[in-house]
Short mmCIF file of C-alpha atoms and ligand atoms in Angstrom, two decimals:
data_model
loop_
_atom_site.label_atom_id
_atom_site.label_comp_id
_atom_site.label_asym_id
_atom_site.label_seq_id
_atom_site.Cartn_x
_atom_site.Cartn_y
_atom_site.Cartn_z
CA MET X 1 -41.21 -16.75 3.43
CA LYS X 2 -42.11 -13.16 2.70
CA ASP X 3 -40.35 -10.02 3.87
CA VAL X 4 -39.12 -6.73 2.78
CA TYR X 5 -36.59 -8.66 0.69
CA CYS X 6 -39.12 -10.00 -1.44
CA SER X 7 -38.06 -13.75 -0.25
CA TYR X 8 -40.19 -15.76 -2.06
CA TYR X 9 -38.51 -19.24 -2.04
CA THR X 10 -38.49 -21.19 -5.45
CA GLU X 11 -40.08 -23.89 -3.96
CA SER X 12 -41.33 -25.77 -7.11
CA GLU X 13 -39.33 -28.69 -8.42
CA ASP X 14 -40.58 -28.39 -11.89
CA ILE X 15 -39.35 -24.86 -12.11
CA THR X 16 -35.86 -25.38 -10.14
CA SER X 17 -35.19 -28.46 -12.31
CA TYR X 18 -35.86 -26.90 -15.57
CA MET X 19 -33.81 -23.83 -14.89
CA VAL X 20 -30.79 -25.56 -14.04
CA SER X 21 -31.27 -28.19 -16.83
CA LYS X 22 -31.39 -24.78 -19.38
CA MET X 23 -28.09 -23.83 -17.57
CA GLY X 24 -26.40 -26.51 -19.28
CA ILE X 25 -23.57 -27.18 -15.89
CA LEU X 26 -20.17 -28.26 -16.92
CA GLU X 27 -17.45 -29.82 -14.79
CA ASN X 28 -15.90 -27.06 -13.07
CA ASP X 29 -18.08 -24.49 -13.70
CA PHE X 30 -17.94 -21.29 -11.63
CA ILE X 31 -21.90 -20.54 -10.75
CA LEU X 32 -23.27 -17.37 -9.33
CA GLU X 33 -26.63 -16.96 -7.68
CA PRO X 34 -26.94 -13.43 -6.65
CA SER X 35 -30.23 -13.77 -4.58
CA ALA X 36 -29.76 -17.34 -3.07
CA GLY X 37 -32.33 -17.20 -0.17
CA GLU X 38 -32.23 -20.37 1.54
CA GLY X 39 -30.57 -22.48 -1.55
CA MET X 40 -33.50 -23.83 -3.66
CA PHE X 41 -31.11 -23.49 -6.59
CA ILE X 42 -28.13 -24.35 -5.01
CA ASP X 43 -29.65 -27.97 -3.62
CA GLU X 44 -30.96 -28.74 -7.46
CA ILE X 45 -27.52 -28.17 -8.86
CA LEU X 46 -25.73 -30.18 -6.35
CA LYS X 47 -28.41 -33.12 -7.08
CA ARG X 48 -26.85 -33.26 -10.48
CA LYS X 49 -23.47 -34.56 -8.88
CA ILE X 50 -21.27 -32.19 -10.89
CA LYS X 51 -18.09 -30.87 -9.64
CA VAL X 52 -18.78 -26.89 -9.55
CA ARG X 53 -17.91 -24.07 -7.48
CA ILE X 54 -21.07 -21.70 -6.40
CA ASP X 55 -21.02 -18.50 -5.07
CA ALA X 56 -24.52 -17.34 -3.06
CA LEU X 57 -24.93 -13.93 -2.27
CA ASP X 58 -28.00 -12.79 -0.23
CA ILE X 59 -28.80 -9.52 1.98
CA ASN X 60 -30.77 -11.67 4.52
CA GLU X 61 -28.88 -12.81 7.49
CA ALA X 62 -31.21 -15.62 8.73
CA ALA X 63 -31.03 -16.89 4.97
CA ILE X 64 -27.15 -17.04 5.24
CA LEU X 65 -27.07 -18.49 8.50
CA THR X 66 -29.50 -21.58 7.16
CA MET X 67 -27.10 -21.94 3.99
CA LYS X 68 -23.98 -21.84 6.32
CA LYS X 69 -25.33 -24.40 7.93
CA LYS X 70 -26.66 -26.63 5.12
CA TYR X 71 -23.34 -26.31 3.05
CA SER X 72 -20.80 -26.45 5.85
CA ASP X 73 -19.14 -29.14 4.59
CA MET X 74 -18.98 -28.37 1.14
CA SER X 75 -16.19 -26.43 0.10
CA GLY X 76 -17.39 -25.57 -3.38
CA VAL X 77 -19.93 -23.65 -2.25
CA ASN X 78 -18.99 -20.10 -0.79
CA VAL X 79 -22.14 -18.36 0.94
CA ARG X 80 -21.71 -14.86 1.64
CA LEU X 81 -23.50 -11.78 3.33
CA THR X 82 -24.01 -8.85 0.88
CA ASP X 83 -26.02 -6.71 -1.15
CA THR X 84 -25.59 -8.16 -4.30
CA LEU X 85 -26.11 -4.98 -6.13
CA PHE X 86 -23.66 -2.92 -4.58
CA ASP X 87 -21.05 -5.74 -3.45
CA GLN X 88 -17.53 -4.91 -3.96
CA ILE X 89 -16.10 -8.11 -4.79
CA LEU X 90 -18.40 -8.13 -7.47
CA ASP X 91 -17.71 -4.88 -8.67
CA ASN X 92 -14.12 -6.37 -9.09
CA TYR X 93 -14.91 -8.21 -12.07
CA ALA X 94 -18.05 -6.55 -13.24
CA ASN X 95 -17.93 -4.78 -16.63
CA ASN X 96 -20.60 -1.85 -16.35
CA GLU X 97 -20.01 -0.88 -19.90
CA ILE X 98 -22.85 -3.32 -20.65
CA TRP X 99 -25.54 -0.51 -19.80
CA LEU X 100 -23.62 2.56 -19.75
CA LYS X 101 -22.64 2.34 -23.59
CA ASN X 102 -26.32 1.97 -24.11
CA THR X 103 -27.52 4.99 -22.03
CA ASP X 104 -27.85 8.38 -23.45
CA ILE X 105 -25.42 10.10 -20.77
CA LEU X 106 -21.92 8.46 -21.23
CA LEU X 107 -20.06 8.84 -18.39
CA ASP X 108 -16.71 8.33 -19.80
CA LYS X 109 -14.85 8.72 -16.32
CA GLN X 110 -16.86 6.15 -14.76
CA LEU X 111 -15.74 3.51 -17.87
CA ASP X 112 -12.18 4.43 -17.18
CA LEU X 113 -13.00 2.82 -13.86
CA PHE X 114 -14.13 -0.34 -14.87
CA SER X 115 -11.69 -3.47 -14.93
CA SER X 116 -11.22 -4.65 -18.38
CA GLN X 117 -12.00 -8.63 -17.42
CA ASP X 118 -14.88 -9.22 -19.17
CA GLY X 119 -16.95 -11.41 -17.07
CA HIS X 120 -16.15 -13.95 -14.18
CA TYR X 121 -18.93 -16.79 -14.20
CA ASP X 122 -19.80 -19.19 -16.31
CA LYS X 123 -23.25 -19.40 -14.99
CA VAL X 124 -25.61 -17.69 -13.17
CA ILE X 125 -29.07 -18.79 -12.20
CA GLY X 126 -31.66 -16.86 -10.02
CA ASN X 127 -35.13 -16.06 -8.64
CA PRO X 128 -34.22 -12.45 -7.83
CA PRO X 129 -36.61 -10.00 -5.91
CA TYR X 130 -38.94 -8.21 -7.61
CA GLY X 131 -39.72 -4.42 -6.94
CA ALA X 132 -38.06 -4.77 -3.55
CA TRP X 133 -38.75 -2.03 -1.20
CA GLN X 134 -35.61 0.45 -1.68
CA ASP X 135 -35.00 3.66 0.77
CA ILE X 136 -34.79 6.94 -1.08
CA GLU X 137 -30.91 6.96 -0.05
CA LYS X 138 -30.58 3.65 -1.57
CA ARG X 139 -32.70 4.33 -4.65
CA GLU X 140 -30.09 7.22 -5.34
CA LEU X 141 -27.11 5.09 -4.98
CA LEU X 142 -28.80 2.70 -7.61
CA LYS X 143 -29.46 5.76 -9.98
CA LYS X 144 -25.60 6.77 -9.80
CA LYS X 145 -24.51 2.81 -10.34
CA TYR X 146 -26.91 1.61 -12.64
CA VAL X 147 -26.77 4.91 -15.21
CA GLY X 148 -29.85 5.28 -17.01
CA GLN X 149 -31.84 2.21 -15.48
CA TYR X 150 -35.24 2.41 -13.97
CA VAL X 151 -34.63 1.80 -10.45
CA LYS X 152 -37.72 1.00 -8.42
CA GLU X 153 -37.84 -2.36 -10.16
CA THR X 154 -35.42 -4.61 -8.32
CA TYR X 155 -35.15 -7.57 -10.65
CA THR X 156 -34.29 -5.79 -13.64
CA LEU X 157 -30.91 -4.47 -11.90
CA PHE X 158 -30.16 -8.15 -10.54
CA LEU X 159 -30.45 -9.15 -14.55
CA LEU X 160 -28.05 -6.50 -15.57
CA ARG X 161 -25.70 -7.13 -12.53
CA SER X 162 -25.27 -10.72 -13.48
CA LEU X 163 -24.94 -9.88 -17.06
CA SER X 164 -22.03 -7.74 -15.98
CA VAL X 165 -19.88 -10.38 -14.19
CA LEU X 166 -20.85 -13.35 -16.83
CA LYS X 167 -18.50 -14.37 -18.98
CA ASN X 168 -18.76 -14.19 -22.85
CA GLY X 169 -20.45 -17.76 -23.69
CA GLY X 170 -21.80 -17.64 -20.15
CA ARG X 171 -25.52 -18.83 -19.63
CA LEU X 172 -28.05 -17.11 -17.08
CA SER X 173 -31.70 -18.61 -16.41
CA PHE X 174 -33.79 -16.44 -14.20
CA ILE X 175 -37.25 -16.28 -13.13
CA VAL X 176 -38.70 -12.99 -13.49
CA PRO X 177 -42.11 -10.90 -14.29
CA ASP X 178 -42.55 -10.94 -17.71
CA THR X 179 -43.04 -7.22 -17.84
CA PHE X 180 -39.66 -6.43 -19.23
CA LEU X 181 -40.59 -8.05 -22.63
CA PHE X 182 -43.18 -5.09 -22.84
CA LEU X 183 -43.30 -2.33 -20.61
CA ASN X 184 -42.15 1.30 -22.04
CA MET X 185 -39.77 1.76 -19.02
CA HIS X 186 -37.69 -1.26 -19.79
CA GLU X 187 -36.71 -0.48 -23.49
CA LYS X 188 -33.56 0.27 -22.32
CA LEU X 189 -33.13 -3.26 -20.68
CA ARG X 190 -34.42 -5.02 -23.72
CA LYS X 191 -31.86 -3.19 -25.92
CA ILE X 192 -29.18 -4.26 -23.84
CA LEU X 193 -30.36 -7.53 -23.55
CA LEU X 194 -30.90 -8.13 -27.53
CA THR X 195 -27.13 -6.64 -28.18
CA ASN X 196 -25.28 -8.55 -25.80
CA THR X 197 -26.86 -12.12 -25.15
CA LYS X 198 -28.77 -14.49 -27.65
CA ILE X 199 -32.23 -15.10 -25.67
CA GLU X 200 -32.25 -18.60 -26.17
CA GLU X 201 -35.78 -19.23 -24.80
CA VAL X 202 -38.53 -17.42 -22.40
CA LEU X 203 -41.29 -19.16 -21.01
CA ILE X 204 -44.37 -17.11 -20.14
CA PHE X 205 -46.86 -18.82 -17.21
CA PRO X 206 -49.13 -17.48 -14.75
CA SER X 207 -47.96 -16.30 -11.63
CA LYS X 208 -49.72 -19.31 -9.40
CA PHE X 209 -47.14 -21.71 -10.67
CA PHE X 210 -45.04 -20.09 -8.27
CA PRO X 211 -46.01 -21.48 -4.86
CA GLY X 212 -47.20 -19.07 -2.26
CA VAL X 213 -46.85 -15.91 -5.17
CA SER X 214 -49.98 -14.76 -6.91
CA PHE X 215 -49.69 -11.14 -8.49
CA GLY X 216 -52.57 -10.12 -11.03
CA TYR X 217 -50.62 -7.30 -12.63
CA SER X 218 -48.21 -9.55 -15.08
CA ASN X 219 -47.19 -13.45 -15.51
CA LEU X 220 -44.06 -14.77 -14.66
CA SER X 221 -41.42 -15.81 -17.05
CA ILE X 222 -38.16 -17.69 -17.19
CA ILE X 223 -35.43 -16.49 -19.19
CA THR X 224 -32.56 -18.47 -20.37
CA LEU X 225 -29.66 -17.01 -22.36
CA GLU X 226 -26.23 -16.80 -23.19
CA LYS X 227 -24.10 -13.79 -23.48
CA CYS X 228 -22.53 -12.88 -26.83
CA ASP X 229 -21.31 -10.38 -29.03
CA ARG X 230 -23.31 -7.90 -30.40
CA ASP X 231 -23.77 -9.47 -34.43
CA GLU X 232 -24.25 -12.89 -33.07
CA ALA X 233 -26.78 -11.64 -30.59
CA LEU X 234 -29.00 -9.61 -33.42
CA GLU X 235 -28.58 -12.73 -35.47
CA ASN X 236 -30.22 -14.96 -32.75
CA THR X 237 -33.63 -16.16 -33.10
CA VAL X 238 -35.63 -16.25 -29.20
CA ARG X 239 -38.20 -18.95 -29.04
CA ILE X 240 -41.02 -17.92 -26.51
CA ILE X 241 -43.38 -20.10 -25.43
CA LYS X 242 -46.85 -19.37 -23.40
CA GLY X 243 -50.22 -21.49 -23.02
CA PHE X 244 -49.11 -23.62 -20.33
CA SER X 245 -51.73 -25.18 -17.98
CA SER X 246 -49.11 -26.76 -15.45
CA SER X 247 -45.53 -26.18 -14.07
CA ALA X 248 -45.57 -29.94 -15.06
CA GLU X 249 -45.03 -29.09 -18.75
CA PHE X 250 -41.58 -27.70 -18.38
CA LYS X 251 -39.64 -30.74 -18.55
CA ASP X 252 -41.23 -31.61 -21.71
CA VAL X 253 -40.02 -28.40 -22.94
CA LEU X 254 -36.73 -29.53 -22.26
CA ARG X 255 -37.39 -32.35 -24.83
CA ASP X 256 -39.19 -30.35 -27.26
CA LYS X 257 -42.42 -31.99 -26.71
CA PHE X 258 -45.67 -29.44 -26.96
CA GLN X 259 -48.90 -29.65 -25.55
CA LYS X 260 -51.82 -28.57 -27.76
CA ASN X 261 -52.41 -25.42 -25.51
CA ASN X 262 -49.05 -24.34 -25.78
CA LYS X 263 -48.17 -21.30 -28.20
CA ILE X 264 -44.74 -20.85 -29.49
CA TYR X 265 -43.28 -17.59 -31.25
CA LYS X 266 -39.98 -17.26 -33.03
CA LEU X 267 -38.81 -13.68 -33.15
CA LYS X 268 -35.74 -12.58 -34.70
CA GLN X 269 -33.34 -10.41 -32.46
CA LEU X 270 -32.81 -7.95 -35.00
CA ASP X 271 -36.59 -7.76 -35.90
CA ILE X 272 -37.66 -7.44 -32.17
CA PHE X 273 -34.52 -4.29 -31.50
CA THR X 274 -35.88 -2.54 -34.81
CA THR X 275 -39.62 -2.91 -33.56
CA GLU X 276 -40.91 0.00 -31.88
CA LYS X 277 -39.67 0.52 -28.62
CA SER X 278 -37.74 -2.84 -29.08
CA ARG X 279 -40.89 -4.51 -28.03
CA PHE X 280 -41.75 -8.13 -28.01
CA ILE X 281 -45.01 -8.37 -29.92
CA LEU X 282 -46.45 -12.20 -29.26
CA ALA X 283 -48.85 -12.32 -31.87
CA ASP X 284 -49.58 -13.75 -35.41
CA ASP X 285 -47.36 -12.14 -38.09
CA LYS X 286 -50.13 -9.94 -39.33
CA ALA X 287 -51.52 -8.67 -36.04
CA ALA X 288 -47.55 -7.92 -35.41
CA THR X 289 -46.51 -6.42 -38.86
CA MET X 290 -50.16 -4.41 -38.06
CA ILE X 291 -48.84 -2.93 -34.65
CA ASP X 292 -45.41 -2.21 -35.89
CA ALA X 293 -46.01 -0.81 -39.46
CA SER X 294 -49.33 1.29 -38.96
CA ASP X 295 -48.98 4.72 -40.65
CA LYS X 296 -51.14 6.14 -38.20
CA LYS X 297 -51.42 5.16 -34.40
CA LEU X 298 -54.40 6.51 -32.37
CA GLY X 299 -52.03 8.69 -30.29
CA ASP X 300 -52.19 10.84 -34.15
CA MET X 301 -55.51 11.17 -33.95
CA ALA X 302 -56.51 11.79 -30.49
CA SER X 303 -55.07 13.47 -27.25
CA ILE X 304 -54.99 10.46 -25.04
CA VAL X 305 -54.29 11.18 -21.25
CA THR X 306 -55.26 10.18 -17.41
CA GLY X 307 -57.53 12.21 -15.20
CA PHE X 308 -58.09 13.65 -11.64
CA TYR X 309 -57.04 12.64 -8.38
CA SER X 310 -58.46 14.04 -5.36
CA GLY X 311 -55.28 13.28 -2.83
CA ASN X 312 -58.08 11.67 -0.51
CA ASN X 313 -61.00 10.04 -2.59
CA LYS X 314 -63.16 8.90 0.43
CA LYS X 315 -63.19 12.60 1.94
CA PHE X 316 -63.81 14.52 -1.85
CA ILE X 317 -66.06 11.82 -3.69
CA CYS X 318 -69.59 10.80 -3.33
CA SER X 319 -71.60 7.87 -4.75
CA LYS X 320 -74.86 8.34 -5.99
CA ASN X 321 -76.11 5.48 -3.37
CA GLU X 322 -75.09 2.62 -1.65
CA GLY X 323 -75.66 0.33 -4.32
CA VAL X 324 -72.61 1.94 -6.43
CA LYS X 325 -70.02 -1.15 -6.89
CA ASN X 326 -66.82 -0.49 -4.62
CA SER X 327 -68.67 2.45 -2.49
CA LYS X 328 -68.61 0.94 0.90
CA GLY X 329 -66.55 3.73 2.86
CA TYR X 330 -67.70 6.36 0.56
CA THR X 331 -70.74 9.31 1.54
CA VAL X 332 -73.64 9.27 -0.46
CA VAL X 333 -74.12 12.31 -2.32
CA ASP X 334 -76.34 15.07 -1.00
CA GLU X 335 -78.30 15.59 -4.43
CA SER X 336 -79.27 18.84 -3.46
CA LYS X 337 -75.54 20.19 -3.79
CA ILE X 338 -74.77 18.63 -7.23
CA VAL X 339 -74.33 21.90 -9.50
CA ASN X 340 -73.95 22.17 -13.20
CA THR X 341 -70.63 23.47 -14.17
CA THR X 342 -67.53 23.51 -16.42
CA SER X 343 -65.27 26.25 -14.71
CA LEU X 344 -62.18 24.91 -13.90
CA ILE X 345 -61.71 26.86 -10.75
CA GLY X 346 -65.04 25.46 -9.24
CA VAL X 347 -68.61 27.13 -8.38
CA ASP X 348 -68.25 30.23 -6.39
CA GLY X 349 -70.43 31.50 -3.28
CA VAL X 350 -71.15 28.01 -1.90
CA ASP X 351 -69.50 25.79 0.82
CA GLU X 352 -70.07 22.48 -0.56
CA ALA X 353 -71.15 21.66 -4.38
CA TYR X 354 -70.35 18.46 -6.71
CA VAL X 355 -70.21 17.65 -10.15
CA PRO X 356 -70.32 14.06 -11.83
CA TYR X 357 -67.16 12.30 -11.98
CA ILE X 358 -66.25 9.66 -14.30
CA LYS X 359 -64.66 6.29 -12.22
CA SER X 360 -64.35 2.89 -12.45
CA SER X 361 -65.27 0.61 -15.27
CA SER X 362 -68.61 0.69 -16.82
CA ALA X 363 -71.10 -2.18 -16.81
CA THR X 364 -71.93 -0.67 -20.45
CA ARG X 365 -70.62 -0.15 -23.35
CA TYR X 366 -71.10 3.19 -25.33
CA LYS X 367 -73.02 5.11 -22.56
CA ARG X 368 -72.74 4.88 -18.89
CA THR X 369 -76.16 3.82 -17.27
CA GLU X 370 -76.36 6.74 -14.86
CA ASP X 371 -73.83 9.17 -13.16
CA GLN X 372 -72.56 6.94 -10.21
CA TRP X 373 -69.79 9.34 -8.62
CA PHE X 374 -69.34 12.99 -7.83
CA VAL X 375 -66.46 15.12 -6.97
CA ARG X 376 -66.48 17.85 -4.63
CA TRP X 377 -65.99 21.10 -7.01
CA ASP X 378 -66.65 24.16 -4.84
CA SER X 379 -63.95 26.89 -5.42
CA LYS X 380 -62.14 26.42 -2.05
CA THR X 381 -62.25 22.78 -2.81
CA VAL X 382 -60.39 23.02 -6.17
CA SER X 383 -58.23 25.88 -4.72
CA PHE X 384 -57.07 23.35 -2.21
CA TYR X 385 -56.75 20.33 -5.03
CA ASN X 386 -54.33 23.01 -6.68
CA VAL X 387 -51.84 23.09 -3.70
CA ASN X 388 -52.10 20.05 -1.90
CA ARG X 389 -49.19 17.82 -2.67
CA LYS X 390 -51.19 14.46 -3.16
CA ALA X 391 -53.79 15.38 -5.21
CA ARG X 392 -53.37 15.43 -8.84
CA PHE X 393 -54.81 18.53 -10.97
CA GLN X 394 -53.35 16.81 -14.21
CA ASN X 395 -54.62 17.24 -18.06
CA SER X 396 -56.95 20.05 -16.75
CA GLN X 397 -57.45 21.29 -20.27
CA PHE X 398 -59.72 18.07 -20.81
CA TYR X 399 -61.72 18.41 -18.11
CA PHE X 400 -65.43 18.74 -19.11
CA LYS X 401 -64.61 18.16 -22.54
CA ASN X 402 -66.20 15.80 -25.02
CA GLY X 403 -63.88 12.57 -25.18
CA ILE X 404 -64.02 8.84 -24.47
CA ALA X 405 -63.60 6.88 -21.20
CA ILE X 406 -61.78 3.65 -20.91
CA PRO X 407 -60.57 2.35 -17.44
CA MET X 408 -57.12 1.88 -16.83
CA VAL X 409 -57.26 -1.81 -15.23
CA LYS X 410 -57.71 -4.21 -18.31
CA SER X 411 -60.75 -6.64 -18.07
CA LYS X 412 -61.88 -9.27 -20.33
CA GLU X 413 -63.29 -6.48 -22.65
CA ILE X 414 -62.60 -3.10 -22.93
CA ARG X 415 -66.16 -0.95 -22.49
CA ALA X 416 -65.45 2.41 -23.91
CA THR X 417 -67.76 4.81 -23.22
CA LEU X 418 -68.96 8.79 -24.42
CA MET X 419 -68.35 11.43 -21.61
CA ARG X 420 -69.90 14.77 -22.26
CA ASN X 421 -69.42 17.62 -19.52
CA ARG X 422 -67.54 15.54 -16.86
CA ILE X 423 -64.31 15.27 -14.99
CA PHE X 424 -62.63 11.97 -15.06
CA ASP X 425 -60.48 10.15 -12.40
CA GLN X 426 -56.80 8.60 -12.91
CA SER X 427 -58.23 5.34 -13.10
CA ILE X 428 -59.96 6.20 -16.50
CA VAL X 429 -57.79 6.89 -19.56
CA GLY X 430 -59.50 9.75 -21.78
CA ILE X 431 -59.75 9.83 -25.39
CA PHE X 432 -59.87 13.38 -26.83
CA PRO X 433 -60.14 13.32 -30.59
CA ASN X 434 -58.33 15.89 -32.14
CA ASP X 435 -61.32 16.30 -34.65
CA GLU X 436 -64.96 16.11 -32.82
CA LYS X 437 -65.90 14.25 -35.99
CA ASP X 438 -63.87 11.43 -35.30
CA MET X 439 -65.54 10.84 -31.98
CA TYR X 440 -68.18 8.18 -32.89
CA TYR X 441 -65.82 5.98 -34.85
CA ILE X 442 -63.46 6.28 -32.32
CA LEU X 443 -66.14 5.40 -29.77
CA ALA X 444 -66.76 2.28 -31.86
CA LEU X 445 -63.41 1.49 -32.49
CA MET X 446 -62.65 1.59 -28.58
CA ASN X 447 -65.45 -1.10 -27.95
CA SER X 448 -64.25 -3.41 -30.87
CA ASP X 449 -62.57 -6.96 -30.55
CA VAL X 450 -59.99 -5.75 -32.85
CA ILE X 451 -58.88 -3.22 -30.39
CA ASN X 452 -59.06 -5.16 -27.58
CA ARG X 453 -57.05 -7.78 -29.20
CA LEU X 454 -54.61 -5.22 -30.05
CA ILE X 455 -54.28 -3.49 -26.80
CA HIS X 456 -53.62 -6.98 -24.82
CA ILE X 457 -50.98 -7.81 -27.38
CA ILE X 458 -49.13 -4.20 -26.94
CA ASN X 459 -49.23 -4.61 -23.17
CA PRO X 460 -50.17 -7.91 -21.73
CA THR X 461 -49.85 -6.59 -18.13
CA ALA X 462 -53.27 -5.61 -16.54
CA ASN X 463 -52.72 -1.96 -17.37
CA ASN X 464 -54.27 0.12 -20.29
CA SER X 465 -52.03 3.46 -19.37
CA SER X 466 -52.48 5.98 -21.88
CA ASN X 467 -48.81 5.24 -23.38
CA TYR X 468 -50.09 2.12 -24.62
CA VAL X 469 -53.40 3.03 -25.61
CA LYS X 470 -51.82 5.57 -27.89
CA GLN X 471 -49.95 3.18 -29.71
CA LEU X 472 -53.13 1.21 -30.99
CA PRO X 473 -52.88 1.06 -34.67
CA TYR X 474 -55.74 3.38 -36.57
CA LYS X 475 -57.48 2.25 -39.53
CA VAL X 476 -60.04 4.09 -41.45
CA PRO X 477 -62.73 2.25 -42.89
CA THR X 478 -64.35 2.89 -46.46
CA SER X 479 -66.63 5.88 -46.47
CA LYS X 480 -69.74 3.58 -46.86
CA ASP X 481 -68.78 1.39 -43.79
CA ARG X 482 -67.54 4.60 -41.64
CA LYS X 483 -70.86 6.14 -42.12
CA LYS X 484 -72.94 2.94 -41.15
CA ILE X 485 -70.82 2.79 -37.89
CA GLU X 486 -71.40 6.57 -36.98
CA LYS X 487 -75.03 5.84 -37.70
CA ASN X 488 -75.18 2.78 -35.38
CA VAL X 489 -73.43 4.71 -32.76
CA ALA X 490 -75.88 7.74 -33.00
CA GLU X 491 -78.68 5.00 -32.65
CA ILE X 492 -77.20 3.60 -29.56
CA LEU X 493 -76.72 7.08 -27.91
CA SER X 494 -80.17 7.90 -28.33
CA LEU X 495 -81.14 4.29 -26.54
CA ASP X 496 -81.53 3.47 -23.03
CA VAL X 497 -78.80 1.32 -22.11
CA ILE X 498 -80.82 -0.92 -20.27
CA GLU X 499 -84.51 -1.50 -22.02
CA ASP X 500 -83.04 -1.44 -25.24
CA LYS X 501 -80.15 -3.72 -24.68
CA ASP X 502 -81.07 -6.05 -27.51
CA ARG X 503 -80.74 -3.54 -30.13
CA ILE X 504 -77.58 -1.95 -28.65
CA ASP X 505 -76.47 -5.32 -28.81
CA GLU X 506 -77.25 -5.81 -32.29
CA LEU X 507 -75.81 -2.31 -33.63
CA HIS X 508 -72.44 -3.26 -31.32
CA LYS X 509 -72.46 -6.66 -33.41
CA GLN X 510 -72.66 -5.10 -36.81
CA ASN X 511 -69.95 -2.23 -35.72
CA ASN X 512 -67.61 -4.66 -35.04
CA GLU X 513 -67.95 -6.73 -37.71
CA LEU X 514 -67.20 -3.61 -40.02
CA ILE X 515 -64.31 -2.64 -38.04
CA GLU X 516 -62.81 -6.51 -38.16
CA ASN X 517 -63.56 -6.37 -41.80
CA THR X 518 -61.81 -2.56 -41.78
CA TYR X 519 -58.52 -4.23 -39.68
CA ASN X 520 -58.23 -7.14 -41.72
C1 SAM J 1 -37.35 -14.44 -4.47
S1 SAM J 1 -35.98 -14.70 -3.31
C2 SAM J 1 -35.57 -16.09 -4.13
C3 SAM J 1 -34.53 -16.86 -2.87
C4 SAM J 1 -33.81 -18.08 -3.72
N1 SAM J 1 -32.86 -18.03 -5.51
C5 SAM J 1 -35.02 -19.23 -4.60
O1 SAM J 1 -35.37 -18.67 -5.69
O2 SAM J 1 -35.36 -19.51 -3.61
C6 SAM J 1 -35.11 -13.31 -3.43
C7 SAM J 1 -34.09 -13.36 -2.31
O3 SAM J 1 -33.36 -12.06 -2.68
C8 SAM J 1 -32.66 -11.57 -1.78
N2 SAM J 1 -32.31 -10.06 -1.68
C9 SAM J 1 -33.04 -9.17 -1.80
N3 SAM J 1 -32.68 -7.98 -1.95
C10 SAM J 1 -31.21 -8.63 -2.18
C11 SAM J 1 -29.78 -7.81 -2.45
N4 SAM J 1 -29.88 -6.46 -2.72
N5 SAM J 1 -28.79 -8.17 -2.36
C12 SAM J 1 -28.59 -9.70 -2.27
N6 SAM J 1 -29.99 -10.45 -2.30
C13 SAM J 1 -31.10 -9.90 -2.00
C14 SAM J 1 -33.50 -12.07 -0.37
O4 SAM J 1 -33.34 -12.14 0.79
C15 SAM J 1 -34.26 -13.50 -0.94
O5 SAM J 1 -33.30 -14.11 -0.17
#
């Protein structure tokens, strides 16, 4: 069942059984299920026939009704209709200091109000809603309660809320997207986890293991942790396991039995904590050190920015012809209206004018086959972009400048292309070297396998957004290698991308090897 509450129930015994086992339930444990749905985890817990008490909370009346019926003769299961993030009973034993002491804005008054009781539950288990829709009013309330946190993502708030009511020594197991490990916006949450808990194990796996769910932007993960004090937390080593071919393998992990494809990383929490943005870097030691310790980052060498949005693409953007990929619904450009300009205020004295536009990924590396998209650029329309609330006339100092385009959405390999005198779309990350002399080397770099690998390590989710591209390590080759790379790039740019494909591939291969050596 799916709705505004993000009710994807955990209908996978492999998952519920692994998670309940990880919790290590003991007689008389007091357990919280903060987003209980129809009780998938509770059923698994009850199967174990251990005497426990369970608080099962959910915001959805239908789910509560189902559970009330199901557990009517079980005095140990207390089902309650509530919004877990604001529940007043939980407030009574919550210790929100966990995140307040980690925020920049320390609200002493708020701290005074907190109960001195540190935790209430022995165990928390859950599959909280991911990115559940919140109206603006609720978002404002969440911002006040979860100070300094990114409130648009509900699963992270459930994680914090649950931590605040967990006893010291209490254990939690959650199934959530793996984005909290990598994304910049979750840095504060990572710091809280790394200093208040021993993260025992994280399994990372494709979302399709979860029946009925499949989102492309990230993997799912199961995190199991124990609440503890700071010193203990930072001393702890996290075990992270990836490379599962099915959820049936989870039960083997419980017995420390691994498959050939499994990749296991052991990271000390103190090391993660002190890494830039406290990011989890899942790579062999060499790549991890390179990312963390490299003196120079690409962001030091170039401006790295996202491009323009018209506010209404189908209205203002045209394709070259009907054969252009994903051009359904777009008008084909009237070639007589294409103009040659680099004016940021648009073309005067004409009703309708268009300029070439870089949008979507390229089929080729180094340079694009042809201009496939055009954006309307007469002065009247450009003025409209500047005032329209939906349009984004952002980073305009880079429009029509020389730079390098890479697509925002990751594909198996990054195909970076040179752009000259072009406007670029918000789906493109534009790289504009501080010194134009670095253009050809950076163009080769962005097409290399090394950079492709590193960007996937820095942020394994589906996005190449500019903030991650900036963090790529920048290494300088020997001057001999650099000359060779630049010569190759110059030759590639002089060739025809279709007719001379073989020669381009050969030159690209040489560049790739030279860059591989540089980074090794
Ligand atoms: C992904 S489902 C998981 C349900 C159950 N834990 C399971 O694994 O089958 C998320 C549940 O969270 C509930 N939920 C969403 N927002 C909530 C909130 N603010 N407070 C309490 N429950 C909430 C939904 O109604 C839904 O039942």
